[in-house]
mmCIF file of C-alpha atoms in Angstrom:
data_model
loop_
_atom_site.group_PDB
_atom_site.id
_atom_site.type_symbol
_atom_site.label_atom_id
_atom_site.label_comp_id
_atom_site.label_asym_id
_atom_site.label_seq_id
_atom_site.Cartn_x
_atom_site.Cartn_y
_atom_site.Cartn_z
ATOM 1 C CA MET X 1 21.689 -4.947 50.431
ATOM 2 C CA SER X 2 24.872 -6.368 51.904
ATOM 3 C CA ARG X 3 28.264 -4.818 51.321
ATOM 4 C CA TRP X 4 29.412 -7.879 49.327
ATOM 5 C CA LYS X 5 26.450 -7.592 46.918
ATOM 6 C CA LYS X 6 27.106 -3.855 46.456
ATOM 7 C CA ASN X 7 30.744 -4.561 45.549
ATOM 8 C CA VAL X 8 29.756 -7.251 43.035
ATOM 9 C CA LEU X 9 27.131 -4.946 41.496
ATOM 10 C CA LEU X 10 29.599 -2.049 41.311
ATOM 11 C CA GLY X 11 32.260 -4.297 39.757
ATOM 12 C CA THR X 12 29.776 -5.588 37.163
ATOM 13 C CA VAL X 13 28.725 -2.046 36.232
ATOM 14 C CA CYS X 14 32.393 -1.016 35.877
ATOM 15 C CA VAL X 15 33.136 -3.972 33.584
ATOM 16 C CA ILE X 16 30.098 -3.175 31.407
ATOM 17 C CA VAL X 17 31.110 0.494 31.135
ATOM 18 C CA LEU X 18 34.680 -0.485 30.198
ATOM 19 C CA LEU X 19 33.454 -2.924 27.540
ATOM 20 C CA LEU X 20 31.117 -0.313 26.058
ATOM 21 C CA GLY X 21 33.975 2.184 25.997
ATOM 22 C CA LEU X 22 36.170 -0.346 24.203
ATOM 23 C CA VAL X 23 33.471 -1.011 21.595
ATOM 24 C CA VAL X 24 33.057 2.721 20.922
ATOM 25 C CA TYR X 25 36.844 3.162 20.681
ATOM 26 C CA VAL X 26 37.251 0.318 18.162
ATOM 27 C CA GLU X 27 34.273 1.611 16.157
ATOM 28 C CA ARG X 28 35.841 5.053 15.885
ATOM 29 C CA LEU X 29 39.195 3.574 14.836
ATOM 30 C CA THR X 30 37.711 1.481 12.027
ATOM 31 C CA SER X 31 34.891 3.723 10.809
ATOM 32 C CA GLY X 32 37.163 5.738 8.491
ATOM 33 C CA GLU X 33 38.514 2.610 6.825
ATOM 34 C CA TRP X 34 35.032 1.170 6.317
ATOM 35 C CA GLN X 35 33.798 4.469 4.892
ATOM 36 C CA GLU X 36 36.675 4.615 2.391
ATOM 37 C CA LYS X 37 35.961 1.060 1.259
ATOM 38 C CA LYS X 38 32.261 1.863 0.884
ATOM 39 C CA GLU X 39 33.096 4.937 -1.208
ATOM 40 C CA ALA X 40 35.406 2.847 -3.404
ATOM 41 C CA VAL X 41 32.627 0.348 -4.089
ATOM 42 C CA LEU X 42 30.165 3.123 -4.921
ATOM 43 C CA ALA X 43 32.699 4.718 -7.294
ATOM 44 C CA ALA X 44 33.281 1.345 -8.978
ATOM 45 C CA TYR X 45 29.520 0.862 -9.406
ATOM 46 C CA SER X 46 29.018 4.308 -10.903
ATOM 47 C CA GLN X 47 32.066 4.422 -13.206
ATOM 48 C CA THR X 48 32.517 0.822 -14.395
ATOM 49 C CA MET X 49 30.461 -2.198 -15.399
ATOM 50 C CA LEU X 50 30.748 -3.629 -11.870
ATOM 51 C CA VAL X 51 27.385 -4.513 -10.327
ATOM 52 C CA LYS X 52 28.458 -6.766 -7.432
ATOM 53 C CA ALA X 53 31.416 -6.213 -5.119
ATOM 54 C CA ASP X 54 32.912 -9.192 -3.298
ATOM 55 C CA ARG X 55 35.721 -7.517 -1.374
ATOM 56 C CA VAL X 56 37.932 -4.436 -1.200
ATOM 57 C CA ASP X 57 41.695 -4.480 -0.627
ATOM 58 C CA THR X 58 44.160 -1.647 -0.229
ATOM 59 C CA PHE X 59 47.443 -1.324 -2.116
ATOM 60 C CA VAL X 60 49.944 1.286 -0.951
ATOM 61 C CA GLY X 61 52.685 2.298 -3.350
ATOM 62 C CA SER X 62 53.582 5.779 -4.538
ATOM 63 C CA GLU X 63 49.810 6.258 -4.382
ATOM 64 C CA THR X 64 47.151 4.488 -2.316
ATOM 65 C CA TRP X 65 44.754 2.348 -4.349
ATOM 66 C CA ARG X 66 41.513 0.694 -3.312
ATOM 67 C CA ILE X 67 41.106 -2.567 -5.185
ATOM 68 C CA VAL X 68 37.511 -3.719 -5.654
ATOM 69 C CA PHE X 69 36.891 -7.334 -6.669
ATOM 70 C CA GLY X 70 33.506 -8.218 -8.093
ATOM 71 C CA GLU X 71 31.364 -9.088 -11.103
ATOM 72 C CA ASP X 72 29.608 -7.365 -13.968
ATOM 73 C CA LYS X 73 25.971 -8.005 -14.879
ATOM 74 C CA LEU X 74 27.004 -11.113 -16.862
ATOM 75 C CA GLN X 75 28.817 -12.436 -13.763
ATOM 76 C CA LYS X 76 32.267 -11.978 -15.318
ATOM 77 C CA LYS X 77 34.905 -11.413 -12.644
ATOM 78 C CA MET X 78 36.334 -7.902 -12.558
ATOM 79 C CA ILE X 79 39.031 -6.007 -10.685
ATOM 80 C CA VAL X 80 38.748 -2.240 -10.292
ATOM 81 C CA TRP X 81 41.735 -0.095 -9.266
ATOM 82 C CA ILE X 82 40.679 3.209 -7.645
ATOM 83 C CA GLY X 83 43.499 5.677 -7.066
ATOM 84 C CA GLU X 84 43.379 8.656 -4.760
ATOM 85 C CA GLU X 85 44.759 10.848 -7.544
ATOM 86 C CA SER X 86 44.825 8.741 -10.703
ATOM 87 C CA GLY X 87 41.169 7.837 -11.024
ATOM 88 C CA ILE X 88 39.674 4.467 -11.878
ATOM 89 C CA HIS X 89 40.877 1.576 -14.021
ATOM 90 C CA ALA X 90 38.880 -1.629 -14.503
ATOM 91 C CA GLU X 91 39.913 -4.955 -16.017
ATOM 92 C CA TYR X 92 38.300 -8.324 -16.314
ATOM 93 C CA GLU X 93 40.263 -10.952 -14.399
ATOM 94 C CA SER X 94 40.576 -12.897 -17.646
ATOM 95 C CA ALA X 95 42.589 -10.001 -19.175
ATOM 96 C CA GLY X 96 45.566 -10.907 -17.003
ATOM 97 C CA VAL X 97 47.148 -13.716 -15.088
ATOM 98 C CA SER X 98 45.196 -15.011 -12.116
ATOM 99 C CA MET X 99 46.035 -14.577 -8.467
ATOM 100 C CA ASP X 100 46.406 -18.361 -8.230
ATOM 101 C CA SER X 101 48.939 -18.382 -11.074
ATOM 102 C CA VAL X 102 51.109 -15.757 -9.397
ATOM 103 C CA THR X 103 50.821 -17.516 -6.032
ATOM 104 C CA GLU X 104 51.909 -20.773 -7.661
ATOM 105 C CA LYS X 105 54.955 -19.086 -9.249
ATOM 106 C CA VAL X 106 56.175 -17.838 -5.881
ATOM 107 C CA ALA X 107 55.443 -21.095 -4.055
ATOM 108 C CA SER X 108 57.126 -23.247 -6.709
ATOM 109 C CA ALA X 109 60.346 -21.201 -6.552
ATOM 110 C CA ASP X 110 60.838 -22.251 -2.915
ATOM 111 C CA PRO X 111 58.428 -24.653 -1.175
ATOM 112 C CA ALA X 112 59.417 -23.211 2.239
ATOM 113 C CA THR X 113 57.989 -19.816 1.259
ATOM 114 C CA ARG X 114 55.095 -18.599 3.400
ATOM 115 C CA ILE X 115 52.850 -16.391 1.286
ATOM 116 C CA ILE X 116 51.235 -13.739 3.473
ATOM 117 C CA ARG X 117 49.248 -11.658 0.984
ATOM 118 C CA VAL X 118 48.602 -11.304 -2.760
ATOM 119 C CA THR X 119 47.062 -8.017 -3.877
ATOM 120 C CA PRO X 120 46.628 -6.258 -7.201
ATOM 121 C CA GLY X 121 48.234 -2.839 -7.355
ATOM 122 C CA LYS X 122 49.870 -0.301 -9.592
ATOM 123 C CA LEU X 123 53.635 0.152 -9.762
ATOM 124 C CA ALA X 124 54.578 3.251 -11.786
ATOM 125 C CA GLU X 125 52.071 2.973 -14.631
ATOM 126 C CA GLU X 126 51.981 -0.835 -14.610
ATOM 127 C CA LEU X 127 49.115 -2.941 -13.243
ATOM 128 C CA VAL X 128 50.707 -5.565 -11.022
ATOM 129 C CA TRP X 129 50.167 -8.372 -8.578
ATOM 130 C CA GLU X 130 52.023 -7.681 -5.335
ATOM 131 C CA VAL X 131 53.035 -10.829 -3.468
ATOM 132 C CA TYR X 132 54.245 -10.419 0.104
ATOM 133 C CA TYR X 133 55.924 -13.514 1.522
ATOM 134 C CA GLU X 134 58.421 -14.650 4.126
ATOM 135 C CA ARG X 135 61.246 -17.084 3.730
ATOM 136 C CA GLU X 136 63.916 -18.437 6.056
ATOM 137 C CA GLN X 137 67.395 -17.218 5.175
ATOM 138 C CA GLU X 138 70.650 -19.173 5.303
ATOM 139 C CA ASP X 139 71.357 -17.780 8.774
ATOM 140 C CA GLY X 140 68.001 -19.152 9.998
ATOM 141 C CA ARG X 141 66.298 -15.770 10.314
ATOM 142 C CA GLU X 142 63.041 -14.915 8.542
ATOM 143 C CA ALA X 143 63.041 -12.191 5.893
ATOM 144 C CA GLY X 144 60.091 -10.616 4.123
ATOM 145 C CA PHE X 145 59.914 -10.057 0.381
ATOM 146 C CA TYR X 146 57.664 -8.174 -2.015
ATOM 147 C CA ASP X 147 57.512 -9.512 -5.570
ATOM 148 C CA TYR X 148 55.753 -7.545 -8.304
ATOM 149 C CA TYR X 149 54.361 -9.411 -11.303
ATOM 150 C CA ARG X 150 52.876 -7.716 -14.364
ATOM 151 C CA PHE X 151 49.111 -8.245 -14.332
ATOM 152 C CA ALA X 152 48.899 -8.699 -18.116
ATOM 153 C CA ASP X 153 51.403 -11.544 -18.509
ATOM 154 C CA GLY X 154 52.741 -12.538 -15.072
ATOM 155 C CA GLN X 155 56.315 -11.428 -15.763
ATOM 156 C CA LEU X 156 58.356 -10.706 -12.634
ATOM 157 C CA LEU X 157 59.105 -6.973 -12.607
ATOM 158 C CA ASP X 158 60.855 -6.424 -9.293
ATOM 159 C CA THR X 159 61.593 -7.883 -5.855
ATOM 160 C CA TYR X 160 62.120 -5.903 -2.657
ATOM 161 C CA LYS X 161 63.718 -7.608 0.318
ATOM 162 C CA LEU X 162 62.918 -6.425 3.810
ATOM 163 C CA GLY X 163 65.308 -6.801 6.729
ATOM 164 C CA ALA X 164 65.631 -10.176 8.423
ATOM 165 C CA ARG X 165 63.940 -10.754 11.766
ATOM 166 C CA GLY X 166 64.815 -13.020 14.594
#
């Protein structure tokens, strides 16, 4: 085998080993998160009427909550809040204002608002929708905001402004 072919073969083997190492590294980084989400779904199945999970979000406040979206056996949409310390709370989506309604409230207040994320959560003892969005300030810099709306009736409870960027 010529020297050129050996170098190409060696280079190919090195690239494959590096890619495999990267895959293993990423797997190890994300495995804990996936396991926590799986455990949240199993807890929701065993302790609520939820029979089908569509997705799991995370809300971080004074406590970390896993939020499981799904359906009961009659295909009614449910949201399940699973706290690290506070246990489980389940509500039908129809018991509160919808994610779309809260999103519309924020967007209609300022059409230039860029909504980044809308997540259910728990603020103190209140079930809430957390809306994270960015908006350009008068000085032209972007600032991030967190709005908290009561889940039951959509009333704005609080707004936190993050520092401007740019």
